[in-house]
PDB file of C-alpha atoms in Angstrom:
ATOM      1  CA  MET A   1       6.860  -0.024  42.295  1.00 84.00           C
ATOM      2  CA  ALA A   2      10.414   0.841  43.338  1.00 94.00           C
ATOM      3  CA  SER A   3      11.400  -0.083  46.883  1.00 97.00           C
ATOM      4  CA  LEU A   4      14.532  -0.584  48.975  1.00 98.00           C
ATOM      5  CA  GLU A   5      14.607  -2.610  52.174  1.00 98.00           C
ATOM      6  CA  VAL A   6      17.703  -2.536  54.408  1.00 97.00           C
ATOM      7  CA  SER A   7      17.497  -4.819  57.436  1.00 97.00           C
ATOM      8  CA  GLN A   8      20.018  -4.970  60.298  1.00 95.00           C
ATOM      9  CA  LEU A   9      22.979  -4.049  58.099  1.00 96.00           C
ATOM     10  CA  SER A  10      26.338  -3.974  59.886  1.00 94.00           C
ATOM     11  CA  PHE A  11      29.772  -3.196  58.460  1.00 93.00           C
ATOM     12  CA  ARG A  12      33.335  -2.792  59.756  1.00 89.00           C
ATOM     13  CA  TYR A  13      36.546  -2.173  57.855  1.00 86.00           C
ATOM     14  CA  GLU A  14      38.677  -3.984  60.455  1.00 74.00           C
ATOM     15  CA  THR A  15      38.397  -7.738  60.554  1.00 65.00           C
ATOM     16  CA  THR A  16      38.687  -8.091  64.330  1.00 63.00           C
ATOM     17  CA  GLU A  17      35.484  -8.463  66.283  1.00 67.00           C
ATOM     18  CA  GLU A  18      36.828  -6.153  68.989  1.00 72.00           C
ATOM     19  CA  SER A  19      36.691  -3.119  66.697  1.00 77.00           C
ATOM     20  CA  PRO A  20      33.307  -1.359  66.797  1.00 83.00           C
ATOM     21  CA  PRO A  21      31.293  -1.545  63.568  1.00 89.00           C
ATOM     22  CA  LEU A  22      31.087   1.592  61.477  1.00 93.00           C
ATOM     23  CA  LEU A  23      27.488   0.616  60.679  1.00 95.00           C
ATOM     24  CA  ASP A  24      25.597  -1.184  63.420  1.00 94.00           C
ATOM     25  CA  GLN A  25      22.272  -2.913  62.694  1.00 95.00           C
ATOM     26  CA  VAL A  26      21.137  -0.238  60.210  1.00 97.00           C
ATOM     27  CA  SER A  27      17.538  -0.664  59.043  1.00 97.00           C
ATOM     28  CA  PHE A  28      15.232   1.462  56.883  1.00 98.00           C
ATOM     29  CA  HIS A  29      12.715   1.157  54.066  1.00 98.00           C
ATOM     30  CA  LEU A  30      12.211   3.353  50.995  1.00 98.00           C
ATOM     31  CA  THR A  31       9.430   3.313  48.420  1.00 97.00           C
ATOM     32  CA  GLU A  32       8.862   5.186  45.164  1.00 96.00           C
ATOM     33  CA  ASN A  33       9.102   8.984  45.395  1.00 96.00           C
ATOM     34  CA  ASP A  34      11.220   8.731  48.556  1.00 98.00           C
ATOM     35  CA  ARG A  35      14.251  10.983  48.325  1.00 98.00           C
ATOM     36  CA  ALA A  36      16.126  10.120  51.481  1.00 98.00           C
ATOM     37  CA  CYS A  37      19.080  12.132  52.750  1.00 98.00           C
ATOM     38  CA  ILE A  38      21.638  10.615  55.131  1.00 98.00           C
ATOM     39  CA  ILE A  39      23.004  13.304  57.454  1.00 97.00           C
ATOM     40  CA  GLY A  40      25.987  12.913  59.762  1.00 96.00           C
ATOM     41  CA  LYS A  41      29.415  14.145  60.757  1.00 95.00           C
ATOM     42  CA  ASN A  42      32.521  13.529  58.654  1.00 94.00           C
ATOM     43  CA  GLY A  43      33.663   9.952  59.199  1.00 93.00           C
ATOM     44  CA  SER A  44      30.301   8.774  60.489  1.00 96.00           C
ATOM     45  CA  GLY A  45      29.978   6.217  57.676  1.00 96.00           C
ATOM     46  CA  LYS A  46      27.588   7.942  55.273  1.00 98.00           C
ATOM     47  CA  SER A  47      29.632   7.252  52.133  1.00 97.00           C
ATOM     48  CA  THR A  48      30.363   3.730  53.316  1.00 97.00           C
ATOM     49  CA  LEU A  49      26.653   3.050  53.747  1.00 98.00           C
ATOM     50  CA  LEU A  50      25.955   4.227  50.200  1.00 98.00           C
ATOM     51  CA  LYS A  51      28.767   2.064  48.795  1.00 97.00           C
ATOM     52  CA  VAL A  52      27.506  -1.010  50.635  1.00 97.00           C
ATOM     53  CA  ILE A  53      23.984  -0.463  49.297  1.00 97.00           C
ATOM     54  CA  ALA A  54      25.381   0.147  45.812  1.00 97.00           C
ATOM     55  CA  GLY A  55      27.160  -3.209  46.022  1.00 95.00           C
ATOM     56  CA  LEU A  56      30.658  -1.696  45.939  1.00 95.00           C
ATOM     57  CA  LEU A  57      31.553  -2.934  49.427  1.00 94.00           C
ATOM     58  CA  PRO A  58      30.776  -6.432  50.742  1.00 88.00           C
ATOM     59  CA  SER A  59      27.802  -7.153  52.949  1.00 83.00           C
ATOM     60  CA  LEU A  60      25.496 -10.009  53.803  1.00 72.00           C
ATOM     61  CA  SER A  61      23.363  -9.772  50.684  1.00 64.00           C
ATOM     62  CA  GLU A  62      20.185 -10.776  52.478  1.00 78.00           C
ATOM     63  CA  THR A  63      20.283  -7.523  54.473  1.00 93.00           C
ATOM     64  CA  ILE A  64      19.557  -5.472  51.324  1.00 96.00           C
ATOM     65  CA  LEU A  65      16.577  -6.057  49.054  1.00 96.00           C
ATOM     66  CA  LEU A  66      15.563  -4.019  46.002  1.00 97.00           C
ATOM     67  CA  ASN A  67      12.011  -4.227  44.664  1.00 97.00           C
ATOM     68  CA  GLU A  68      11.309  -7.078  47.090  1.00 95.00           C
ATOM     69  CA  GLN A  69      13.441  -9.612  45.190  1.00 94.00           C
ATOM     70  CA  TYR A  70      16.915  -8.466  44.106  1.00 96.00           C
ATOM     71  CA  HIS A  71      20.097  -8.597  46.233  1.00 94.00           C
ATOM     72  CA  PRO A  72      23.485  -6.864  45.701  1.00 94.00           C
ATOM     73  CA  GLY A  73      25.792  -8.923  43.526  1.00 89.00           C
ATOM     74  CA  SER A  74      23.093 -10.105  41.151  1.00 93.00           C
ATOM     75  CA  ALA A  75      23.026  -8.869  37.563  1.00 93.00           C
ATOM     76  CA  GLN A  76      19.463  -7.630  38.037  1.00 94.00           C
ATOM     77  CA  TYR A  77      20.417  -5.556  41.069  1.00 96.00           C
ATOM     78  CA  LYS A  78      23.365  -3.946  39.277  1.00 95.00           C
ATOM     79  CA  SER A  79      21.206  -3.044  36.290  1.00 95.00           C
ATOM     80  CA  MET A  80      18.637  -1.337  38.535  1.00 97.00           C
ATOM     81  CA  VAL A  81      21.039   0.782  40.609  1.00 98.00           C
ATOM     82  CA  ALA A  82      22.929   3.941  39.639  1.00 98.00           C
ATOM     83  CA  TYR A  83      25.743   5.069  41.956  1.00 98.00           C
ATOM     84  CA  ILE A  84      26.998   8.616  41.382  1.00 98.00           C
ATOM     85  CA  PRO A  85      29.970   9.672  43.559  1.00 97.00           C
ATOM     86  CA  ASP A  86      30.995  13.277  44.186  1.00 94.00           C
ATOM     87  CA  LYS A  87      33.894  12.927  41.728  1.00 93.00           C
ATOM     88  CA  PRO A  88      32.767  11.772  38.270  1.00 93.00           C
ATOM     89  CA  LEU A  89      34.232   8.521  36.956  1.00 94.00           C
ATOM     90  CA  VAL A  90      35.210   9.484  33.423  1.00 97.00           C
ATOM     91  CA  TYR A  91      38.076   8.812  31.013  1.00 98.00           C
ATOM     92  CA  GLU A  92      39.979  11.837  29.727  1.00 97.00           C
ATOM     93  CA  ALA A  93      40.859  10.302  26.354  1.00 97.00           C
ATOM     94  CA  LEU A  94      37.240   9.550  25.478  1.00 98.00           C
ATOM     95  CA  THR A  95      34.628  11.977  24.163  1.00 98.00           C
ATOM     96  CA  GLY A  96      31.213  12.485  25.679  1.00 98.00           C
ATOM     97  CA  ILE A  97      29.566  10.375  22.976  1.00 98.00           C
ATOM     98  CA  GLU A  98      32.132   7.618  23.508  1.00 98.00           C
ATOM     99  CA  HIS A  99      31.172   7.527  27.190  1.00 98.00           C
ATOM    100  CA  MET A 100      27.566   7.002  26.174  1.00 98.00           C
ATOM    101  CA  GLU A 101      28.639   4.153  23.882  1.00 98.00           C
ATOM    102  CA  LEU A 102      30.804   2.690  26.663  1.00 98.00           C
ATOM    103  CA  VAL A 103      27.808   2.499  28.991  1.00 97.00           C
ATOM    104  CA  GLN A 104      25.743   0.838  26.245  1.00 97.00           C
ATOM    105  CA  SER A 105      28.489  -1.758  25.824  1.00 96.00           C
ATOM    106  CA  LEU A 106      29.126  -2.365  29.537  1.00 94.00           C
ATOM    107  CA  TRP A 107      25.442  -2.943  30.198  1.00 94.00           C
ATOM    108  CA  LYS A 108      25.120  -5.133  27.094  1.00 93.00           C
ATOM    109  CA  MET A 109      22.093  -3.244  25.859  1.00 96.00           C
ATOM    110  CA  LYS A 110      20.067  -4.690  23.023  1.00 95.00           C
ATOM    111  CA  LYS A 111      19.229  -2.601  19.959  1.00 96.00           C
ATOM    112  CA  GLN A 112      15.947  -1.208  21.284  1.00 97.00           C
ATOM    113  CA  GLU A 113      17.490  -0.513  24.701  1.00 97.00           C
ATOM    114  CA  LYS A 114      20.399   1.290  23.035  1.00 97.00           C
ATOM    115  CA  GLU A 115      18.063   3.512  21.052  1.00 98.00           C
ATOM    116  CA  LEU A 116      15.993   4.447  24.118  1.00 97.00           C
ATOM    117  CA  TYR A 117      19.116   5.040  26.203  1.00 98.00           C
ATOM    118  CA  LYS A 118      20.673   7.240  23.519  1.00 98.00           C
ATOM    119  CA  GLU A 119      17.475   9.258  23.133  1.00 98.00           C
ATOM    120  CA  THR A 120      17.253   9.834  26.898  1.00 98.00           C
ATOM    121  CA  PHE A 121      20.958  10.623  27.196  1.00 98.00           C
ATOM    122  CA  LEU A 122      20.916  13.186  24.379  1.00 98.00           C
ATOM    123  CA  SER A 123      17.788  14.799  25.801  1.00 97.00           C
ATOM    124  CA  LEU A 124      19.489  15.183  29.188  1.00 97.00           C
ATOM    125  CA  CYS A 125      22.614  16.616  27.579  1.00 98.00           C
ATOM    126  CA  ASP A 126      20.489  19.144  25.724  1.00 97.00           C
ATOM    127  CA  ALA A 127      18.764  20.151  28.957  1.00 95.00           C
ATOM    128  CA  PHE A 128      22.122  20.557  30.725  1.00 96.00           C
ATOM    129  CA  ASP A 129      23.676  22.525  27.836  1.00 96.00           C
ATOM    130  CA  LEU A 130      26.213  19.792  27.138  1.00 98.00           C
ATOM    131  CA  THR A 131      25.355  18.852  23.555  1.00 98.00           C
ATOM    132  CA  HIS A 132      28.022  21.142  22.080  1.00 98.00           C
ATOM    133  CA  ALA A 133      30.762  19.267  23.982  1.00 98.00           C
ATOM    134  CA  LEU A 134      29.831  15.671  23.206  1.00 98.00           C
ATOM    135  CA  GLU A 135      32.452  15.304  20.450  1.00 98.00           C
ATOM    136  CA  MET A 136      35.181  16.810  22.644  1.00 98.00           C
ATOM    137  CA  PRO A 137      37.610  14.674  24.708  1.00 98.00           C
ATOM    138  CA  ILE A 138      36.906  14.776  28.438  1.00 98.00           C
ATOM    139  CA  LYS A 139      40.313  16.342  29.146  1.00 98.00           C
ATOM    140  CA  GLN A 140      38.813  19.561  27.770  1.00 98.00           C
ATOM    141  CA  TYR A 141      35.815  19.414  30.115  1.00 98.00           C
ATOM    142  CA  SER A 142      35.506  21.461  33.291  1.00 97.00           C
ATOM    143  CA  LEU A 143      34.735  19.601  36.524  1.00 96.00           C
ATOM    144  CA  GLY A 144      31.102  20.666  36.293  1.00 97.00           C
ATOM    145  CA  MET A 145      30.830  19.383  32.717  1.00 98.00           C
ATOM    146  CA  ARG A 146      32.382  16.071  33.737  1.00 98.00           C
ATOM    147  CA  TYR A 147      29.839  15.680  36.528  1.00 98.00           C
ATOM    148  CA  LYS A 148      26.938  16.478  34.198  1.00 98.00           C
ATOM    149  CA  LEU A 149      28.175  13.900  31.675  1.00 98.00           C
ATOM    150  CA  PHE A 150      28.544  11.121  34.244  1.00 98.00           C
ATOM    151  CA  PHE A 151      25.225  12.008  35.860  1.00 98.00           C
ATOM    152  CA  ASN A 152      23.494  11.861  32.476  1.00 98.00           C
ATOM    153  CA  CYS A 153      25.179   8.557  31.593  1.00 98.00           C
ATOM    154  CA  MET A 154      23.883   6.989  34.798  1.00 97.00           C
ATOM    155  CA  VAL A 155      20.330   8.332  35.058  1.00 97.00           C
ATOM    156  CA  ALA A 156      19.653   7.784  31.336  1.00 97.00           C
ATOM    157  CA  ARG A 157      19.599   4.072  32.224  1.00 96.00           C
ATOM    158  CA  SER A 158      16.341   4.774  34.139  1.00 95.00           C
ATOM    159  CA  PRO A 159      17.476   2.959  37.307  1.00 97.00           C
ATOM    160  CA  GLU A 160      15.068   2.024  40.081  1.00 97.00           C
ATOM    161  CA  LEU A 161      17.454   3.303  42.774  1.00 98.00           C
ATOM    162  CA  ILE A 162      19.633   6.398  42.336  1.00 98.00           C
ATOM    163  CA  ILE A 163      22.438   6.774  44.907  1.00 98.00           C
ATOM    164  CA  LEU A 164      24.293  10.096  45.098  1.00 98.00           C
ATOM    165  CA  ASP A 165      27.252  10.872  47.362  1.00 98.00           C
ATOM    166  CA  GLU A 166      27.525  14.636  48.025  1.00 97.00           C
ATOM    167  CA  PRO A 167      25.781  15.444  44.722  1.00 97.00           C
ATOM    168  CA  PHE A 168      26.063  18.575  42.576  1.00 96.00           C
ATOM    169  CA  THR A 169      28.917  20.219  44.543  1.00 93.00           C
ATOM    170  CA  SER A 170      30.774  20.945  41.298  1.00 94.00           C
ATOM    171  CA  LEU A 171      27.729  22.473  39.581  1.00 95.00           C
ATOM    172  CA  ASP A 172      26.708  26.111  39.446  1.00 93.00           C
ATOM    173  CA  GLU A 173      23.501  27.190  41.169  1.00 92.00           C
ATOM    174  CA  ALA A 174      21.374  27.004  38.026  1.00 93.00           C
ATOM    175  CA  SER A 175      22.561  23.467  37.228  1.00 95.00           C
ATOM    176  CA  GLN A 176      21.981  22.376  40.830  1.00 95.00           C
ATOM    177  CA  THR A 177      18.406  23.623  40.660  1.00 95.00           C
ATOM    178  CA  GLN A 178      17.909  21.868  37.328  1.00 94.00           C
ATOM    179  CA  SER A 179      19.297  18.577  38.677  1.00 96.00           C
ATOM    180  CA  ILE A 180      17.057  18.710  41.738  1.00 96.00           C
ATOM    181  CA  SER A 181      14.010  19.447  39.580  1.00 95.00           C
ATOM    182  CA  LEU A 182      14.854  16.524  37.283  1.00 94.00           C
ATOM    183  CA  LEU A 183      15.071  14.051  40.158  1.00 95.00           C
ATOM    184  CA  LYS A 184      11.861  15.319  41.739  1.00 95.00           C
ATOM    185  CA  LYS A 185       9.770  15.340  38.556  1.00 94.00           C
ATOM    186  CA  GLU A 186      11.174  12.865  36.039  1.00 91.00           C
ATOM    187  CA  PHE A 187      12.194  10.231  38.592  1.00 91.00           C
ATOM    188  CA  SER A 188       9.325  10.593  41.055  1.00 91.00           C
ATOM    189  CA  HIS A 189       8.513   6.885  40.621  1.00 93.00           C
ATOM    190  CA  ARG A 190      12.040   5.852  41.667  1.00 95.00           C
ATOM    191  CA  CYS A 191      13.929   5.813  44.988  1.00 98.00           C
ATOM    192  CA  VAL A 192      16.687   8.373  45.582  1.00 98.00           C
ATOM    193  CA  LEU A 193      19.235   7.979  48.384  1.00 98.00           C
ATOM    194  CA  PHE A 194      21.872  10.637  48.953  1.00 98.00           C
ATOM    195  CA  THR A 195      24.213  12.353  51.393  1.00 98.00           C
ATOM    196  CA  SER A 196      24.844  16.085  51.561  1.00 95.00           C
ATOM    197  CA  HIS A 197      26.316  18.725  53.849  1.00 91.00           C
ATOM    198  CA  GLN A 198      24.606  21.506  51.903  1.00 91.00           C
ATOM    199  CA  ARG A 199      21.478  22.585  53.773  1.00 91.00           C
ATOM    200  CA  TYR A 200      19.921  24.141  50.666  1.00 91.00           C
ATOM    201  CA  LEU A 201      20.435  21.004  48.615  1.00 93.00           C
ATOM    202  CA  TYR A 202      19.133  18.454  51.074  1.00 92.00           C
ATOM    203  CA  SER A 203      16.229  20.694  52.033  1.00 94.00           C
ATOM    204  CA  GLU A 204      15.190  21.118  48.401  1.00 96.00           C
ATOM    205  CA  LEU A 205      15.808  17.549  47.239  1.00 97.00           C
ATOM    206  CA  GLY A 206      15.044  15.443  50.300  1.00 97.00           C
ATOM    207  CA  ASN A 207      11.630  14.468  51.616  1.00 97.00           C
ATOM    208  CA  ARG A 208      12.912  12.010  54.231  1.00 98.00           C
ATOM    209  CA  PHE A 209      15.929  12.466  56.488  1.00 98.00           C
ATOM    210  CA  PHE A 210      18.079  10.069  58.500  1.00 98.00           C
ATOM    211  CA  GLN A 211      20.803  10.833  61.061  1.00 97.00           C
ATOM    212  CA  LEU A 212      23.817   8.497  61.140  1.00 98.00           C
ATOM    213  CA  ASP A 213      25.713   8.684  64.423  1.00 97.00           C
ATOM    214  CA  LYS A 214      27.960   6.112  66.103  1.00 94.00           C
ATOM    215  CA  GLY A 215      26.835   3.450  63.683  1.00 95.00           C
ATOM    216  CA  GLN A 216      23.137   4.000  64.373  1.00 97.00           C
ATOM    217  CA  LEU A 217      20.695   5.303  61.773  1.00 98.00           C
ATOM    218  CA  ASN A 218      17.518   7.066  62.911  1.00 98.00           C
ATOM    219  CA  GLU A 219      14.883   8.923  60.917  1.00 98.00           C
ATOM    220  CA  ILE A 220      14.483  12.567  61.931  1.00 96.00           C
ATOM    221  CA  GLU A 221      12.159  15.464  61.150  1.00 90.00           C
ATOM    222  CA  ARG A 222      13.485  18.447  59.159  1.00 78.00           C
TER     223      ARG A 222
END
């Protein structure tokens, strides 16, 4: 059963103790089918919190625990987490299929894992009307197509924890609805953690909500 435990997590960009922490003793717990939205003002630390949990920014590893045993920095943790920023991380010279193959290589997938990943990836691309573009270089993709490709590359790995920073802003309304439906139905046994300023999106996708203000995180009703 997927779970995420964050206990008394603090973070500051400045190294001096006099500077107030951007995140101050943040604690929360997610279990499978939790789709938690972090709400807060610009600069409140929402994106930073997601990056720390994703393992992209340093933290005391013991403050974050995935599935009751894995900490950031470990190979197991990395393999079980998908981090999807608002701007897709893609390479313009590569094709869509080459991105799929790159992920297979980076994650050192074995033959059976590669076959399952490819099957899932191609199914997602078909659902998002992206199959026709998979042999095209990314420089010919629109921003929305780039986001769909990166999203598919990440979720096709079937991660335990999916982290999304301001998701789906580059997608049209139909694709947003499709993405939300996918996360709610196909990944109901996973944990989803995201930030969003779009009321429609976080109302439709989220089922738990947290307010981040002055370094403090508190669960709220929506």
